[in-house]
Each structure stands twice: as C-alpha cells, then as structure tokens.
C-alpha cells in the first residue's frame, strides 16, 4: 500500500513556527546532553579507553533514538501528543548523562562526593520512573490517534503522571543513609520526623501508582486492538510487533550474542513501530513482512536440518569423495527450495496473511468458471466483482473495445 498523505486535521492545523522551534529545541537539548556526557568522559575518565567511550556512546543510543522519533512525529503530526511525550522522555533520560562519567570517576578514585554528585546519584535512583511514564505508559494509552480510549481512562492517565511525581519527591525527602547508590552516603535532602515518614509513604504510593498505570496501559492497548477495525487495527498490529520484538530481545537469553548494543536497539523497536503506526506509512505491508519472514525461516529449517543430517552419510557412501557429496547435496537442496517454499508459503498465508490467501482462491475460482462462461455481460460483471473483492479499489470500471466491422469477404 502506498504511503498515505497527512490527515486533513493536521493539514488544516499546520504547526506554527513556535511548535517547530520547540520540537527542534527538545531534540537539540537531548543531543547537547549526550555530547556533554562524551566531553566530560574525555576530560575526567582515567584511564581513558576505547571501551569507556563506547559504553558512553551506547548509553546515549536510546535517548537519541527516542528524541529523533519524537522530532519526526512532532513535525509531521504536531497535534498528536505522542511525539512530544517521546521528546520529553528522551530529554529526561539525557539530563544525567553529563554527570555519569564524573560520578563514576569519583567512585573509582574513592573520593568524597560533593553535593552536586550526591544530587545526581539520588536522581539516578528516580529518573527512570518519569522517563518510562513519558516514553511508554502515556504513549501506550494514547496510541495511535493521540486520544484516550474513553473518559474513564483519564484516571489511569492521572495516575501515570502523579505516580512518578510522588515517587521522585518521596525518594528525595527520605532521610537516612542511601543503599542503592554506588557509594552509600547520608541523603542531604532528607527530612527527619513527620516529613520523612510522609516521604516514605509518598515513595511507596508513587511506585504503586506507576506500576499500576503501566499495567493498565497495556490492558488498554489490548482492548483497543480487540475493538479496532480497518486502518486502526493495522496501526495497532505494528505497535504489537514492535513491542514483541523488544520483549523478546530483552528477555531471551542469547549468551555471547548479547552485547551492550543489543538492548538499546531492541528498545527502540517500540517507538519506531509507534511512529510507523501514527504516520500510517505502508501499514498493509506488515502481513506480507510477517508471512515472508515465517516462510523463509521454516524453509531454511526444513532444508538445512536434513542437509546437515544427510551430508555425513552421503560423504561416507561416496568413499571419501567429500566435494562430490557436498555438491550433490547442495544441488538437491536447491532443487527442493522452490517447491517447498511455495508449499510453505501457501500454509503460512492461510494462517498469517488470510487476505492474500482468500484473494488467491477468488482468482482461481474465477479462472475456473471463465472456461465455461460464454456470456460477455456475465463475464464483465463477475470480473468487476473479483477485482472489488481482491484489490478493493475505490472505483472500478470495465471498457471493452467494439468489434471491428468485417468486410463482405
């Protein structure tokens, strides 16, 4: 399906200059924070190794990815708040990047932490909550059109905002010695007495609201998908595909294949898939993408496994003629590839790409009936019906050239 044009609503409410400036300002602020972190690492990290620089660069992949997706969405769909939420989430993540190399070097040198370093250490314990609320919870509640499913979900949106606020304020005001920071220290922002007791309750309440709102947002997107039809269903399928890739990439044990670069990349699958859904770009190609991926994975497994099992036996039967056995086995696999691929593609389309499977059956049935049909008007009507069922055009017409007059001969 070709890329769709902008929504009429967005076309009529084109972003004013202030929105464009704000969108670029958020992206540039995130970029500046990431570059500042790199500069601080070059100045204070000792010994400065390539691994230290690489770790810092990889830590900035997720914020820059979210910021870039947010920039694209805010420029293309300024009326949809999802892009602004992504940009704000990226900026929240990046604010502490300049402090991380300095704080790590202070810890390695076993030097006392100044007040600014303590502020950054406490902030690192809490910054994840507002970043997740802005980058996951609220966008999931609003996807794909930027509106809540109904007014009842306003309570969840309010909890998604209030939870991180209570959690951050509570953690900063809890008195006593920290235990989750790289170096334990007395919280300089804590307040003993009644304020400290209330702060503990705020932190617990905020964390509970944050988790509950995140789970409710996931339930909301599932309910949306079940009730969706047409384009909205295709949009939500893209979101579900991105979320599935992210969850599998983070949770599946990959051993040595997992590196520091993998987690930031798979996490970016969620905002990228949401951006595709919001922009409505090539939504209908997802069916073909899934069917082709599953088909070639199955065909590869069905051909490679027998190949690896048969090759040793063929080599022994050929009395040591290893190259001849390998060539024969390879030719056999190549000969089986296309028939097996067509058969597997048929089965996969029947399960994952039902639209294509039904269209193929409709065309085959029409071709079979066409052999016995002699009425031209009936053929024309049935042809238009088949085109409407398979291609679903907005308008279809059939033009037949008039027969040429024949001479007396």
Short mmCIF file of C-alpha atoms in Angstrom, two decimals:
data_model
loop_
_atom_site.label_atom_id
_atom_site.label_comp_id
_atom_site.label_asym_id
_atom_site.label_seq_id
_atom_site.Cartn_x
_atom_site.Cartn_y
_atom_site.Cartn_z
CA UNK A 1 0.00 0.00 0.00
CA UNK A 2 1.41 3.40 -0.88
CA UNK A 3 2.18 5.98 1.75
CA UNK A 4 -0.88 7.90 2.80
CA UNK A 5 -0.98 11.65 2.86
CA UNK A 6 -1.32 13.71 6.00
CA UNK A 7 -4.58 13.75 7.85
CA UNK A 8 -6.94 16.57 6.94
CA UNK A 9 -6.90 17.70 10.55
CA UNK A 10 -3.12 18.01 10.53
CA UNK A 11 -3.21 19.75 7.16
CA UNK A 12 -5.63 22.38 8.45
CA UNK A 13 -3.73 22.87 11.71
CA UNK A 14 -0.19 23.08 10.34
CA UNK A 15 2.35 23.64 13.12
CA UNK A 16 3.17 27.29 13.73
CA UNK A 17 6.75 28.44 13.96
CA UNK A 18 6.77 28.15 17.73
CA UNK A 19 5.92 24.44 17.58
CA UNK A 20 8.67 23.80 15.07
CA UNK A 21 11.18 25.71 17.17
CA UNK A 22 10.12 23.85 20.31
CA UNK A 23 10.42 20.46 18.57
CA UNK A 24 13.94 21.21 17.38
CA UNK A 25 14.84 22.71 20.78
CA UNK A 26 13.91 19.47 22.57
CA UNK A 27 15.95 17.41 20.12
CA UNK A 28 18.95 19.74 20.33
CA UNK A 29 18.80 19.75 24.14
CA UNK A 30 18.92 15.95 24.17
CA UNK A 31 21.79 15.93 21.69
CA UNK A 32 23.65 18.55 23.73
CA UNK A 33 23.30 16.48 26.91
CA UNK A 34 24.67 13.38 25.15
CA UNK A 35 27.59 15.32 23.68
CA UNK A 36 28.28 16.90 27.06
CA UNK A 37 28.47 13.42 28.57
CA UNK A 38 31.04 12.44 25.93
CA UNK A 39 33.10 15.59 26.60
CA UNK A 40 33.03 15.01 30.37
CA UNK A 41 34.11 11.40 29.84
CA UNK A 42 37.07 12.57 27.74
CA UNK A 43 38.07 15.09 30.40
CA UNK A 44 37.71 13.10 33.63
CA UNK A 45 37.79 9.37 32.80
CA UNK A 46 41.18 7.88 33.71
CA UNK A 47 42.35 5.65 32.21
CA UNK A 48 40.52 6.68 29.05
CA UNK A 49 40.00 3.56 26.97
CA UNK A 50 38.01 2.82 23.85
CA UNK A 51 35.64 0.68 25.91
CA UNK A 52 34.79 3.65 28.16
CA UNK A 53 33.98 5.82 25.14
CA UNK A 54 31.96 3.00 23.53
CA UNK A 55 29.93 2.41 26.70
CA UNK A 56 29.11 6.10 26.90
CA UNK A 57 28.06 6.21 23.26
CA UNK A 58 25.85 3.13 23.64
CA UNK A 59 24.21 4.65 26.73
CA UNK A 60 23.15 7.61 24.55
CA UNK A 61 21.60 5.45 21.79
CA UNK A 62 18.19 5.10 23.46
CA UNK A 63 17.74 8.81 24.35
CA UNK A 64 18.85 9.93 20.89
CA UNK A 65 16.60 7.35 19.25
CA UNK A 66 13.57 8.46 21.26
CA UNK A 67 14.43 12.11 20.59
CA UNK A 68 14.69 11.54 16.84
CA UNK A 69 11.39 9.65 16.68
CA UNK A 70 9.80 12.39 18.77
CA UNK A 71 11.17 15.05 16.41
CA UNK A 72 9.74 13.32 13.34
CA UNK A 73 6.33 12.88 14.95
CA UNK A 74 6.14 16.44 16.29
CA UNK A 75 7.00 17.86 12.88
CA UNK A 76 4.68 15.56 10.91
CA UNK A 77 1.82 15.17 13.44
CA UNK A 78 2.07 18.15 15.81
CA UNK A 79 -1.48 17.64 17.08
CA UNK A 80 -0.65 14.12 18.29
CA UNK A 81 0.92 14.32 21.78
CA UNK A 82 2.84 11.05 21.38
CA UNK A 83 5.73 12.77 19.62
CA UNK A 84 6.00 15.41 22.36
CA UNK A 85 5.95 12.71 25.02
CA UNK A 86 8.79 10.85 23.30
CA UNK A 87 10.84 14.05 23.08
CA UNK A 88 10.25 14.81 26.77
CA UNK A 89 11.16 11.25 27.76
CA UNK A 90 14.42 11.43 25.81
CA UNK A 91 15.34 14.73 27.42
CA UNK A 92 14.58 13.32 30.88
CA UNK A 93 16.87 10.33 30.27
CA UNK A 94 19.68 12.51 28.91
CA UNK A 95 19.81 15.11 31.68
CA UNK A 96 22.00 12.91 33.88
CA UNK A 97 24.35 11.72 31.13
CA UNK A 98 26.90 14.56 31.72
CA UNK A 99 27.11 13.65 35.43
CA UNK A 100 27.63 9.90 34.98
CA UNK A 101 31.32 9.89 33.89
CA UNK A 102 32.27 12.32 36.66
CA UNK A 103 30.37 10.36 39.31
CA UNK A 104 31.88 7.05 38.15
CA UNK A 105 35.40 8.51 38.29
CA UNK A 106 34.81 9.84 41.83
CA UNK A 107 33.69 6.38 42.91
CA UNK A 108 36.72 4.70 41.29
CA UNK A 109 39.09 7.17 42.96
CA UNK A 110 37.28 6.70 46.32
CA UNK A 111 36.92 10.45 46.70
CA UNK A 112 34.17 12.09 48.76
CA UNK A 113 31.09 13.07 46.77
CA UNK A 114 30.25 16.78 46.57
CA UNK A 115 26.66 17.97 46.83
CA UNK A 116 26.11 18.02 43.05
CA UNK A 117 27.35 14.43 42.76
CA UNK A 118 25.01 13.35 45.57
CA UNK A 119 22.16 15.09 43.75
CA UNK A 120 22.99 13.15 40.58
CA UNK A 121 23.26 9.86 42.49
CA UNK A 122 19.83 10.31 44.09
CA UNK A 123 18.36 11.44 40.77
CA UNK A 124 19.65 8.27 39.08
CA UNK A 125 17.52 6.26 41.52
CA UNK A 126 14.35 8.03 40.39
CA UNK A 127 14.77 9.32 36.82
CA UNK A 128 13.61 6.04 35.31
CA UNK A 129 10.05 6.50 36.63
CA UNK A 130 9.17 9.76 34.81
CA UNK A 131 11.10 8.61 31.73
CA UNK A 132 9.07 5.40 31.50
CA UNK A 133 5.81 7.25 32.16
CA UNK A 134 6.56 9.73 29.38
CA UNK A 135 8.04 7.21 26.96
CA UNK A 136 5.86 4.11 27.48
CA UNK A 137 2.82 4.47 29.74
CA UNK A 138 1.26 7.65 28.34
CA UNK A 139 2.02 6.89 24.66
CA UNK A 140 0.51 3.42 25.04
CA UNK A 141 -2.64 5.00 26.48
CA UNK A 142 -2.86 7.40 23.51
CA UNK A 143 -1.74 5.22 20.59
CA UNK A 144 -2.45 5.50 17.71
CA UNK A 145 -4.60 8.62 17.37
CA UNK A 146 -3.35 10.59 20.36
CA UNK A 147 -6.60 10.30 22.32
CA UNK A 148 -7.69 8.25 25.30
CA UNK A 149 -9.96 5.30 24.61
CA UNK A 150 -12.71 6.88 26.73
CA UNK A 151 -13.11 9.33 29.57
CA UNK A 152 -12.77 6.53 32.12
CA UNK A 153 -9.10 6.19 31.20
CA UNK A 154 -8.40 9.70 32.46
CA UNK A 155 -7.93 8.17 35.90
CA UNK A 156 -5.14 5.97 34.54
CA UNK A 157 -3.50 8.92 32.78
CA UNK A 158 -3.65 10.94 36.01
CA UNK A 159 -2.11 8.05 37.93
CA UNK A 160 0.65 7.77 35.29
CA UNK A 161 1.53 11.42 35.92
CA UNK A 162 1.05 11.50 39.70
CA UNK A 163 2.91 8.24 40.39
CA UNK A 164 6.38 9.34 39.21
CA UNK A 165 5.95 12.79 40.81
CA UNK A 166 5.17 11.25 44.22
CA UNK A 167 7.95 8.69 43.83
CA UNK A 168 10.64 11.24 42.94
CA UNK A 169 9.60 13.67 45.68
CA UNK A 170 9.39 10.90 48.27
CA UNK A 171 12.83 9.43 47.49
CA UNK A 172 14.49 12.84 47.67
CA UNK A 173 12.94 13.60 51.07
CA UNK A 174 13.54 10.23 52.76
CA UNK A 175 16.17 10.72 55.46
CA UNK A 176 18.96 8.33 56.30
CA UNK A 177 21.80 6.59 54.52
CA UNK A 178 21.34 5.55 50.92
CA UNK A 179 21.86 1.91 49.99
CA UNK A 180 21.31 1.79 46.21
CA UNK A 181 23.91 4.40 45.23
CA UNK A 182 27.46 3.44 44.16
CA UNK A 183 28.77 4.90 47.42
CA UNK A 184 26.45 4.98 50.46
CA UNK A 185 26.00 8.46 51.96
CA UNK A 186 23.56 10.35 54.13
CA UNK A 187 20.84 11.86 51.97
CA UNK A 188 21.46 15.62 52.20
CA UNK A 189 17.93 16.33 51.02
CA UNK A 190 16.18 14.06 53.56
CA UNK A 191 13.98 15.49 56.25
CA UNK A 192 13.60 13.62 59.56
CA UNK A 193 10.46 13.43 61.63
CA UNK A 194 6.97 13.68 60.19
CA UNK A 195 8.19 14.89 56.79
CA UNK A 196 10.41 11.83 56.43
CA UNK A 197 7.58 9.48 57.37
CA UNK A 198 5.23 11.13 54.87
CA UNK A 199 8.00 10.95 52.25
CA UNK A 200 8.27 7.18 52.67
CA UNK A 201 4.54 6.85 52.15
CA UNK A 202 4.74 9.09 49.08
CA UNK A 203 7.52 6.96 47.56
CA UNK A 204 5.62 3.72 48.11
CA UNK A 205 2.35 5.19 46.84
CA UNK A 206 4.01 6.72 43.81
CA UNK A 207 5.75 3.46 42.89
CA UNK A 208 2.46 1.56 43.23
CA UNK A 209 0.63 4.09 41.03
CA UNK A 210 3.40 3.97 38.47
CA UNK A 211 3.31 0.18 38.16
CA UNK A 212 -0.49 0.03 38.21
CA UNK A 213 -0.82 2.67 35.48
CA UNK A 214 1.75 0.88 33.30
CA UNK A 215 -0.16 -2.40 33.57
CA UNK A 216 -3.46 -0.62 32.92
CA UNK A 217 -1.97 0.99 29.81
CA UNK A 218 -1.03 -2.44 28.46
CA UNK A 219 -4.59 -3.62 29.13
CA UNK A 220 -5.89 -0.53 27.32
CA UNK A 221 -3.93 -1.25 24.14
CA UNK A 222 -5.16 -4.85 24.17
CA UNK A 223 -8.77 -3.66 24.46
CA UNK A 224 -8.17 -1.16 21.67
CA UNK A 225 -6.84 -3.90 19.43
CA UNK A 226 -9.80 -6.19 20.07
CA UNK A 227 -12.27 -3.40 19.25
CA UNK A 228 -10.32 -1.94 16.32
CA UNK A 229 -11.14 -2.34 12.64
CA UNK A 230 -9.53 -1.36 9.34
CA UNK A 231 -6.64 1.08 9.46
CA UNK A 232 -6.61 1.33 13.26
CA UNK A 233 -6.16 -2.43 13.55
CA UNK A 234 -3.22 -2.28 11.16
CA UNK A 235 -1.71 0.55 13.22
CA UNK A 236 -2.03 -1.44 16.43
CA UNK A 237 -0.56 -4.52 14.78
CA UNK A 238 2.59 -2.52 14.07
CA UNK A 239 2.70 -1.45 17.72
CA UNK A 240 2.26 -5.05 18.87
CA UNK A 241 5.01 -6.23 16.53
CA UNK A 242 7.47 -3.65 17.85
CA UNK A 243 6.61 -4.47 21.46
CA UNK A 244 7.02 -8.21 20.83
CA UNK A 245 10.47 -7.70 19.29
CA UNK A 246 11.53 -5.52 22.22
CA UNK A 247 10.32 -8.02 24.84
CA UNK A 248 11.96 -10.96 23.08
CA UNK A 249 15.20 -9.07 22.55
CA UNK A 250 15.46 -8.12 26.22
CA UNK A 251 14.28 -11.37 27.82
CA UNK A 252 15.53 -14.17 25.57
CA UNK A 253 18.95 -15.43 26.75
CA UNK A 254 21.37 -15.09 23.84
CA UNK A 255 24.65 -15.83 25.61
CA UNK A 256 27.67 -14.33 23.83
CA UNK A 257 25.45 -12.89 21.09
CA UNK A 258 24.05 -10.36 23.54
CA UNK A 259 26.16 -7.25 23.75
CA UNK A 260 25.81 -3.81 25.25
CA UNK A 261 24.48 -2.62 21.87
CA UNK A 262 21.53 -5.02 21.70
CA UNK A 263 19.28 -3.72 24.48
CA UNK A 264 19.19 -0.07 23.25
CA UNK A 265 18.41 -1.23 19.71
CA UNK A 266 15.57 -3.57 20.63
CA UNK A 267 14.09 -0.98 22.99
CA UNK A 268 13.92 1.44 20.06
CA UNK A 269 11.65 -1.02 18.23
CA UNK A 270 8.71 0.29 20.29
CA UNK A 271 8.93 4.00 19.38
CA UNK A 272 9.81 3.19 15.76
CA UNK A 273 6.77 0.92 15.37
CA UNK A 274 4.57 3.53 17.05
CA UNK A 275 5.91 6.16 14.64
CA UNK A 276 5.04 3.94 11.67
CA UNK A 277 1.56 3.45 13.10
CA UNK A 278 0.98 7.14 13.76
CA UNK A 279 2.30 8.23 10.37
CA UNK A 280 0.32 5.43 8.65
CA UNK A 281 3.18 4.53 6.32
CA UNK A 282 2.84 1.22 4.44
CA UNK A 283 0.63 -0.32 7.13
CA UNK A 284 -0.67 -3.10 4.92
CA UNK A 285 2.83 -4.46 4.20
CA UNK A 286 3.05 -5.93 7.70
CA UNK A 287 1.08 -9.02 6.66
CA UNK A 288 3.49 -9.73 3.84
CA UNK A 289 6.51 -8.99 6.04
CA UNK A 290 5.35 -11.46 8.70
CA UNK A 291 4.39 -14.15 6.19
CA UNK A 292 7.68 -13.85 4.29
CA UNK A 293 9.74 -13.95 7.49
CA UNK A 294 7.96 -17.02 8.82
CA UNK A 295 8.09 -18.71 5.41
CA UNK A 296 11.80 -18.34 4.85
CA UNK A 297 12.57 -19.28 8.45
CA UNK A 298 10.58 -22.52 8.08
CA UNK A 299 12.01 -23.29 4.65
CA UNK A 300 15.54 -22.72 5.91
CA UNK A 301 14.96 -25.02 8.87
CA UNK A 302 13.33 -27.72 6.71
CA UNK A 303 16.23 -27.67 4.25
CA UNK A 304 19.25 -27.07 6.47
CA UNK A 305 18.45 -29.70 9.09
CA UNK A 306 18.12 -32.60 6.59
CA UNK A 307 21.16 -31.26 4.72
CA UNK A 308 23.29 -31.43 7.86
CA UNK A 309 21.97 -34.91 8.66
CA UNK A 310 22.33 -36.38 5.16
CA UNK A 311 25.69 -34.86 4.24
CA UNK A 312 27.85 -37.04 6.58
CA UNK A 313 26.13 -40.24 5.40
CA UNK A 314 26.48 -39.20 1.75
CA UNK A 315 30.17 -38.48 2.27
CA UNK A 316 30.77 -41.93 3.75
CA UNK A 317 28.84 -43.66 0.95
CA UNK A 318 30.86 -41.76 -1.65
CA UNK A 319 34.05 -43.33 -0.22
CA UNK A 320 35.70 -40.13 0.79
CA UNK A 321 34.65 -38.01 -2.17
CA UNK A 322 33.72 -35.14 0.08
CA UNK A 323 33.48 -32.40 -2.55
CA UNK A 324 31.29 -34.54 -4.80
CA UNK A 325 28.96 -35.37 -1.92
CA UNK A 326 28.71 -31.73 -0.89
CA UNK A 327 27.92 -30.69 -4.48
CA UNK A 328 25.23 -33.37 -4.80
CA UNK A 329 23.61 -32.47 -1.51
CA UNK A 330 23.69 -28.76 -2.41
CA UNK A 331 22.04 -29.39 -5.79
CA UNK A 332 19.35 -31.49 -4.11
CA UNK A 333 18.62 -28.70 -1.63
CA UNK A 334 18.49 -26.12 -4.45
CA UNK A 335 16.06 -28.30 -6.42
CA UNK A 336 13.78 -28.68 -3.41
CA UNK A 337 13.83 -24.99 -2.43
CA UNK A 338 11.18 -23.51 -4.76
CA UNK A 339 8.57 -26.33 -4.45
CA UNK A 340 8.98 -26.39 -0.69
CA UNK A 341 8.85 -22.59 -0.47
CA UNK A 342 5.60 -22.45 -2.46
CA UNK A 343 4.01 -25.10 -0.28
CA UNK A 344 5.10 -23.47 2.97
CA UNK A 345 4.09 -20.03 1.65
CA UNK A 346 0.61 -21.35 0.96
CA UNK A 347 0.29 -22.69 4.51
CA UNK A 348 1.71 -19.54 6.10
CA UNK A 349 -0.52 -17.23 4.05
CA UNK A 350 -3.50 -19.28 5.14
CA UNK A 351 -2.61 -18.52 8.76
CA UNK A 352 -0.90 -15.09 8.78
CA UNK A 353 -1.94 -13.43 5.50
CA UNK A 354 -5.54 -14.50 5.12
CA UNK A 355 -6.33 -11.58 2.83
CA UNK A 356 -3.83 -12.78 0.22
CA UNK A 357 -4.93 -16.41 0.65
CA UNK A 358 -8.62 -15.55 0.11
CA UNK A 359 -7.74 -13.35 -2.87
CA UNK A 360 -5.83 -16.20 -4.49
CA UNK A 361 -8.76 -18.56 -4.04
CA UNK A 362 -11.14 -16.00 -5.51
CA UNK A 363 -8.96 -15.53 -8.60
CA UNK A 364 -8.55 -19.31 -9.06
CA UNK A 365 -12.30 -19.82 -8.83
CA UNK A 366 -12.95 -17.08 -11.38
CA UNK A 367 -10.39 -18.59 -13.76
CA UNK A 368 -12.10 -21.98 -13.49
CA UNK A 369 -15.56 -20.52 -14.17
CA UNK A 370 -14.23 -18.43 -17.06
CA UNK A 371 -13.56 -21.56 -19.13
CA UNK A 372 -17.28 -22.37 -19.27
CA UNK A 373 -18.70 -18.84 -19.44
CA UNK A 374 -19.77 -17.50 -22.83
CA UNK A 375 -21.98 -14.56 -21.87
CA UNK A 376 -19.84 -11.43 -22.22
CA UNK A 377 -22.02 -9.33 -19.88
CA UNK A 378 -21.84 -12.01 -17.18
CA UNK A 379 -18.05 -12.23 -17.56
CA UNK A 380 -17.72 -8.46 -17.25
CA UNK A 381 -19.86 -8.30 -14.11
CA UNK A 382 -18.05 -11.17 -12.47
CA UNK A 383 -14.66 -9.68 -13.37
CA UNK A 384 -15.58 -6.41 -11.66
CA UNK A 385 -16.79 -8.34 -8.61
CA UNK A 386 -13.50 -10.27 -8.39
CA UNK A 387 -11.44 -7.08 -8.69
CA UNK A 388 -13.53 -5.47 -5.95
CA UNK A 389 -13.03 -8.47 -3.63
CA UNK A 390 -9.30 -8.89 -4.18
CA UNK A 391 -7.98 -5.36 -4.76
CA UNK A 392 -10.74 -3.30 -3.06
CA UNK A 393 -10.32 -0.21 -5.28
CA UNK A 394 -12.30 2.94 -4.64
CA UNK A 395 -13.76 2.73 -8.15
CA UNK A 396 -13.63 0.12 -10.93
CA UNK A 397 -14.92 0.10 -14.49
CA UNK A 398 -14.56 -2.22 -17.49
CA UNK A 399 -14.03 -0.98 -21.03
CA UNK A 400 -14.41 -3.35 -23.98
CA UNK A 401 -13.32 -2.41 -27.45
CA UNK A 402 -16.09 -2.69 -30.05
CA UNK A 403 -15.54 -5.43 -32.64
CA UNK A 404 -14.22 -4.23 -35.97
CA UNK A 405 -16.73 -4.45 -38.85
CA UNK A 406 -15.92 -7.25 -41.23
CA UNK A 407 -15.99 -6.78 -45.00
CA UNK A 408 -18.09 -8.78 -47.48
CA UNK A 409 -15.33 -11.31 -47.82
#
